[in-house]
Amino acid sequence: QSISFSVGVEGTQVSTGALTPTIITDYLKKEGIIYTNYKSTLGWSESALNRGLLATRGFSQGLSLETTVPGSSITIYKLIFRGQYFQPLTESLTARVSTRLGYAGAYGKTSSVPFFDNFYSGGFGSVRGYKDNTLGPKAMENRVDGGWSSMGGDIVTEASMEILFPLPFIKDQKSLRTSVFFDIGNVFSSSCESASGYECTKARIEELRYSVGVGVTWVTPLGPLTFSLAEALNDKGRDETQVFQFSLG
């Protein structure tokens, strides 16, 4: 087990363009475009994995609390839990369950978490089969074809269930992992405001998104290279799906 604590200063300047959703430009007109935040992060973690990369046995978990202190441009906090557990099923099959849970809130003079500090969901390490960071609340862009941008949310709930199995004819399995998976999750808003061109996603079971697929991770000298083929099972409305995805690092 380990406990960590860190402090730092974060500067943010938000730029807008012709397509920026009205809900964002209205927020920036009210709150400004430059933010200076003094952050502190307290974390706890525990690991009993059999190895650092491509583990097949054991578990790991961590809890972190990040806050901006008074004197910052905005005063918010984030509580995040991450965990994973490996359970051998046979000599060659292993089950893995993982989750990410998070909640963000505001205090003091800040009334709500700004869009650029929200949680986002979709893609690798989240819900595969959906494009990166596209799930949850959305706002209409200022263009003729009516495109939509993801706004994220102050609540995130994600989980994944996988069956890990070895590829045949591969002698060294320590640098290669294959799996079939079922992902579930989404991001939500705890305070859905009524605004033109804004579609909110409330924290409801029926708003969770699911996907199934197969994935391959290969540890290369440049870092882990991961591929997945996934099928979104219950995409709705303006969800953006993506069957093939890959990531390096």
CSV table of C-alpha atoms in Angstrom, one decimal:
chain,number,residue,atom,x,y,z
A,1,GLN,CA,0.0,0.0,0.0
A,2,SER,CA,1.1,3.6,-0.6
A,3,ILE,CA,-0.2,7.1,0.2
A,4,SER,CA,0.8,10.1,-1.9
A,5,PHE,CA,0.2,13.8,-1.7
A,6,SER,CA,1.1,16.5,-4.3
A,7,VAL,CA,0.4,20.1,-4.9
A,8,GLY,CA,0.7,22.2,-8.0
A,9,VAL,CA,-0.4,25.2,-10.1
A,10,GLU,CA,-2.4,24.8,-13.3
A,11,GLY,CA,-3.0,27.5,-15.8
A,12,THR,CA,-5.8,27.1,-18.4
A,13,GLN,CA,-6.7,29.4,-21.3
A,14,VAL,CA,-9.7,28.4,-23.4
A,15,SER,CA,-9.8,29.2,-27.1
A,16,THR,CA,-13.0,29.2,-29.1
A,17,GLY,CA,-13.7,28.9,-32.8
A,18,ALA,CA,-16.5,29.5,-35.2
A,19,LEU,CA,-18.1,26.1,-34.4
A,20,THR,CA,-17.9,26.3,-30.6
A,21,PRO,CA,-21.3,25.5,-29.1
A,22,THR,CA,-23.2,28.4,-27.7
A,23,ILE,CA,-23.4,26.9,-24.2
A,24,ILE,CA,-19.6,27.1,-24.1
A,25,THR,CA,-19.3,30.6,-25.4
A,26,ASP,CA,-22.0,31.8,-23.0
A,27,TYR,CA,-20.1,30.2,-20.1
A,28,LEU,CA,-16.8,31.8,-21.1
A,29,LYS,CA,-18.4,35.3,-21.5
A,30,LYS,CA,-19.6,35.0,-17.9
A,31,GLU,CA,-16.6,33.3,-16.3
A,32,GLY,CA,-13.7,34.4,-18.5
A,33,ILE,CA,-11.2,32.4,-20.6
A,34,ILE,CA,-8.1,32.3,-18.3
A,35,TYR,CA,-8.0,30.2,-15.1
A,36,THR,CA,-5.3,29.8,-12.5
A,37,ASN,CA,-5.9,26.9,-10.1
A,38,TYR,CA,-3.9,25.7,-7.1
A,39,LYS,CA,-4.4,22.0,-6.8
A,40,SER,CA,-3.7,19.4,-4.2
A,41,THR,CA,-4.1,15.7,-4.7
A,42,LEU,CA,-4.3,13.0,-2.0
A,43,GLY,CA,-4.0,9.4,-3.2
A,44,TRP,CA,-4.1,5.9,-1.8
A,45,SER,CA,-3.2,2.8,-3.8
A,46,GLU,CA,-2.7,-0.9,-3.2
A,47,SER,CA,-1.3,-3.5,-5.6
A,48,ALA,CA,-0.9,-7.3,-5.4
A,49,LEU,CA,-0.4,-8.0,-9.1
A,50,ASN,CA,2.0,-10.7,-10.2
A,51,ARG,CA,3.7,-8.3,-12.7
A,52,GLY,CA,3.6,-4.7,-13.7
A,53,LEU,CA,2.7,-5.1,-17.4
A,54,LEU,CA,0.1,-7.6,-18.6
A,55,ALA,CA,-0.7,-9.0,-15.2
A,56,THR,CA,-2.6,-12.3,-15.0
A,57,ARG,CA,-3.0,-12.7,-11.2
A,58,GLY,CA,-3.8,-10.5,-8.2
A,59,PHE,CA,-5.5,-7.2,-7.9
A,60,SER,CA,-4.9,-3.4,-7.7
A,61,GLN,CA,-7.0,-0.5,-6.5
A,62,GLY,CA,-6.6,3.2,-5.9
A,63,LEU,CA,-8.6,6.1,-4.6
A,64,SER,CA,-7.7,9.8,-5.1
A,65,LEU,CA,-9.1,13.1,-4.0
A,66,GLU,CA,-8.2,16.2,-6.1
A,67,THR,CA,-9.2,19.7,-5.0
A,68,THR,CA,-8.5,23.2,-6.0
A,69,VAL,CA,-7.9,25.4,-2.9
A,70,PRO,CA,-9.5,28.8,-2.1
A,71,GLY,CA,-7.8,31.5,-4.1
A,72,SER,CA,-8.1,29.5,-7.3
A,73,SER,CA,-10.2,30.7,-10.2
A,74,ILE,CA,-12.6,27.9,-9.7
A,75,THR,CA,-13.1,25.7,-6.6
A,76,ILE,CA,-13.9,22.1,-7.4
A,77,TYR,CA,-13.0,18.6,-6.2
A,78,LYS,CA,-12.8,15.2,-7.8
A,79,LEU,CA,-13.1,11.8,-6.1
A,80,ILE,CA,-11.9,8.8,-8.3
A,81,PHE,CA,-11.7,5.1,-7.7
A,82,ARG,CA,-10.0,2.6,-10.0
A,83,GLY,CA,-9.7,-1.1,-9.4
A,84,GLN,CA,-9.0,-4.4,-11.2
A,85,TYR,CA,-9.0,-8.0,-10.2
A,86,PHE,CA,-7.7,-11.1,-12.0
A,87,GLN,CA,-9.1,-14.6,-11.3
A,88,PRO,CA,-7.6,-17.7,-12.9
A,89,LEU,CA,-10.3,-20.0,-14.4
A,90,THR,CA,-8.1,-22.7,-15.9
A,91,GLU,CA,-4.4,-23.1,-16.7
A,92,SER,CA,-4.9,-21.0,-19.8
A,93,LEU,CA,-7.9,-18.8,-19.1
A,94,THR,CA,-8.1,-15.8,-16.7
A,95,ALA,CA,-11.0,-13.5,-15.9
A,96,ARG,CA,-10.4,-9.8,-15.4
A,97,VAL,CA,-12.8,-7.3,-13.9
A,98,SER,CA,-12.0,-3.6,-13.8
A,99,THR,CA,-13.8,-0.4,-13.0
A,100,ARG,CA,-13.5,3.4,-12.8
A,101,LEU,CA,-15.9,5.4,-10.7
A,102,GLY,CA,-15.7,9.2,-10.3
A,103,TYR,CA,-17.6,12.2,-8.9
A,104,ALA,CA,-16.8,15.8,-9.3
A,105,GLY,CA,-18.4,18.8,-7.5
A,106,ALA,CA,-18.0,22.5,-6.9
A,107,TYR,CA,-17.9,24.5,-3.6
A,108,GLY,CA,-17.6,28.1,-2.6
A,109,LYS,CA,-18.4,30.7,-5.2
A,110,THR,CA,-18.2,28.1,-8.0
A,111,SER,CA,-21.7,26.9,-8.9
A,112,SER,CA,-20.8,23.9,-11.1
A,113,VAL,CA,-17.8,22.0,-12.6
A,114,PRO,CA,-16.7,23.7,-15.8
A,115,PHE,CA,-16.8,21.6,-19.0
A,116,PHE,CA,-13.0,21.4,-19.3
A,117,ASP,CA,-12.8,19.7,-15.9
A,118,ASN,CA,-15.5,17.1,-16.6
A,119,PHE,CA,-15.1,13.4,-16.9
A,120,TYR,CA,-15.2,11.9,-20.4
A,121,SER,CA,-16.0,8.4,-21.6
A,122,GLY,CA,-15.7,6.2,-24.6
A,123,GLY,CA,-12.8,4.5,-26.3
A,124,PHE,CA,-9.8,2.6,-24.8
A,125,GLY,CA,-9.7,2.2,-21.0
A,126,SER,CA,-13.4,3.1,-21.1
A,127,VAL,CA,-16.2,1.8,-23.3
A,128,ARG,CA,-14.7,0.4,-26.5
A,129,GLY,CA,-16.8,0.4,-29.6
A,130,TYR,CA,-17.6,4.1,-29.1
A,131,LYS,CA,-15.3,6.9,-30.3
A,132,ASP,CA,-12.9,8.4,-27.7
A,133,ASN,CA,-14.5,10.8,-25.2
A,134,THR,CA,-17.8,11.1,-27.1
A,135,LEU,CA,-20.3,9.6,-24.7
A,136,GLY,CA,-22.6,11.5,-22.3
A,137,PRO,CA,-24.0,15.1,-22.5
A,138,LYS,CA,-23.6,16.9,-25.8
A,139,ALA,CA,-24.0,20.5,-27.1
A,140,MET,CA,-24.8,21.6,-30.7
A,141,GLU,CA,-22.1,23.2,-32.7
A,142,ASN,CA,-22.6,26.4,-34.6
A,143,ARG,CA,-22.7,25.0,-38.1
A,144,VAL,CA,-25.3,24.3,-40.7
A,145,ASP,CA,-25.2,20.5,-40.5
A,146,GLY,CA,-25.9,20.6,-36.8
A,147,GLY,CA,-22.9,18.8,-35.5
A,148,TRP,CA,-22.6,18.0,-31.8
A,149,SER,CA,-19.7,18.1,-29.3
A,150,SER,CA,-19.3,16.0,-26.2
A,151,MET,CA,-19.5,18.1,-23.0
A,152,GLY,CA,-18.5,15.3,-20.5
A,153,GLY,CA,-20.1,15.1,-17.1
A,154,ASP,CA,-19.5,15.3,-13.3
A,155,ILE,CA,-20.2,11.5,-12.8
A,156,VAL,CA,-18.5,8.6,-14.5
A,157,THR,CA,-19.3,4.9,-14.1
A,158,GLU,CA,-17.4,2.3,-16.1
A,159,ALA,CA,-16.7,-1.4,-15.8
A,160,SER,CA,-15.2,-4.1,-18.0
A,161,MET,CA,-15.3,-7.9,-17.8
A,162,GLU,CA,-12.7,-9.8,-19.8
A,163,ILE,CA,-11.6,-13.4,-20.5
A,164,LEU,CA,-7.9,-13.5,-21.2
A,165,PHE,CA,-6.6,-16.3,-23.3
A,166,PRO,CA,-3.3,-17.2,-25.0
A,167,LEU,CA,-2.8,-17.2,-28.8
A,168,PRO,CA,-1.8,-20.5,-30.2
A,169,PHE,CA,1.7,-21.0,-31.6
A,170,ILE,CA,3.1,-18.1,-29.6
A,171,LYS,CA,5.7,-19.3,-27.1
A,172,ASP,CA,6.3,-16.1,-25.1
A,173,GLN,CA,3.0,-14.9,-23.8
A,174,LYS,CA,4.5,-12.4,-21.4
A,175,SER,CA,4.6,-9.7,-24.1
A,176,LEU,CA,1.2,-10.5,-25.7
A,177,ARG,CA,-2.3,-10.6,-24.3
A,178,THR,CA,-5.6,-11.4,-26.0
A,179,SER,CA,-9.1,-11.1,-24.6
A,180,VAL,CA,-12.8,-11.1,-25.3
A,181,PHE,CA,-14.5,-8.3,-23.4
A,182,PHE,CA,-17.8,-6.8,-22.3
A,183,ASP,CA,-17.6,-3.0,-21.5
A,184,ILE,CA,-20.3,-0.9,-19.8
A,185,GLY,CA,-20.4,2.7,-18.8
A,186,ASN,CA,-21.1,6.4,-19.5
A,187,VAL,CA,-20.7,9.9,-18.1
A,188,PHE,CA,-23.6,11.8,-16.6
A,189,SER,CA,-24.6,15.2,-15.3
A,190,SER,CA,-26.0,15.5,-11.8
A,191,SER,CA,-27.7,18.8,-12.6
A,192,CYS,CA,-29.2,18.8,-16.0
A,193,GLU,CA,-29.9,22.4,-17.0
A,194,SER,CA,-32.4,23.4,-19.6
A,195,ALA,CA,-30.6,25.1,-22.4
A,196,SER,CA,-31.1,25.4,-26.1
A,197,GLY,CA,-28.8,23.1,-28.1
A,198,TYR,CA,-27.9,21.0,-25.1
A,199,GLU,CA,-28.7,17.4,-24.5
A,200,CYS,CA,-28.2,16.2,-21.0
A,201,THR,CA,-27.6,12.6,-19.8
A,202,LYS,CA,-28.9,11.9,-16.3
A,203,ALA,CA,-27.5,9.1,-14.2
A,204,ARG,CA,-29.9,6.3,-15.1
A,205,ILE,CA,-29.3,2.6,-15.7
A,206,GLU,CA,-31.0,2.9,-19.1
A,207,GLU,CA,-28.4,5.5,-20.1
A,208,LEU,CA,-25.5,3.0,-19.7
A,209,ARG,CA,-23.8,2.0,-22.9
A,210,TYR,CA,-22.6,-1.6,-23.7
A,211,SER,CA,-20.1,-3.1,-26.1
A,212,VAL,CA,-18.5,-6.5,-26.8
A,213,GLY,CA,-15.4,-7.4,-28.7
A,214,VAL,CA,-11.9,-8.8,-28.9
A,215,GLY,CA,-8.7,-7.1,-28.0
A,216,VAL,CA,-4.9,-7.7,-28.4
A,217,THR,CA,-2.2,-5.9,-26.5
A,218,TRP,CA,1.5,-6.3,-27.5
A,219,VAL,CA,4.3,-4.9,-25.5
A,220,THR,CA,6.8,-3.3,-27.9
A,221,PRO,CA,10.0,-1.3,-27.3
A,222,LEU,CA,8.0,1.8,-27.9
A,223,GLY,CA,5.3,0.8,-25.3
A,224,PRO,CA,2.2,-1.3,-25.3
A,225,LEU,CA,0.4,-1.4,-28.6
A,226,THR,CA,-3.3,-2.3,-28.3
A,227,PHE,CA,-5.9,-3.1,-30.9
A,228,SER,CA,-9.6,-3.9,-30.5
A,229,LEU,CA,-12.6,-4.8,-32.6
A,230,ALA,CA,-15.8,-3.9,-30.8
A,231,GLU,CA,-19.5,-3.8,-31.4
A,232,ALA,CA,-21.6,-1.2,-29.7
A,233,LEU,CA,-24.7,-3.0,-28.4
A,234,ASN,CA,-27.1,-0.2,-27.5
A,235,ASP,CA,-25.9,3.0,-29.2
A,236,LYS,CA,-28.6,5.7,-29.2
A,237,GLY,CA,-29.3,9.1,-30.8
A,238,ARG,CA,-26.1,11.0,-31.3
A,239,ASP,CA,-23.6,8.3,-30.1
A,240,GLU,CA,-20.5,7.9,-32.3
A,241,THR,CA,-19.4,4.3,-32.7
A,242,GLN,CA,-16.1,2.9,-34.0
A,243,VAL,CA,-15.5,-0.8,-34.6
A,244,PHE,CA,-11.7,-0.8,-35.0
A,245,GLN,CA,-9.5,1.1,-32.4
A,246,PHE,CA,-5.8,1.1,-31.6
A,247,SER,CA,-3.6,2.9,-29.1
A,248,LEU,CA,0.1,3.2,-28.5
A,249,GLY,CA,1.4,3.7,-25.0
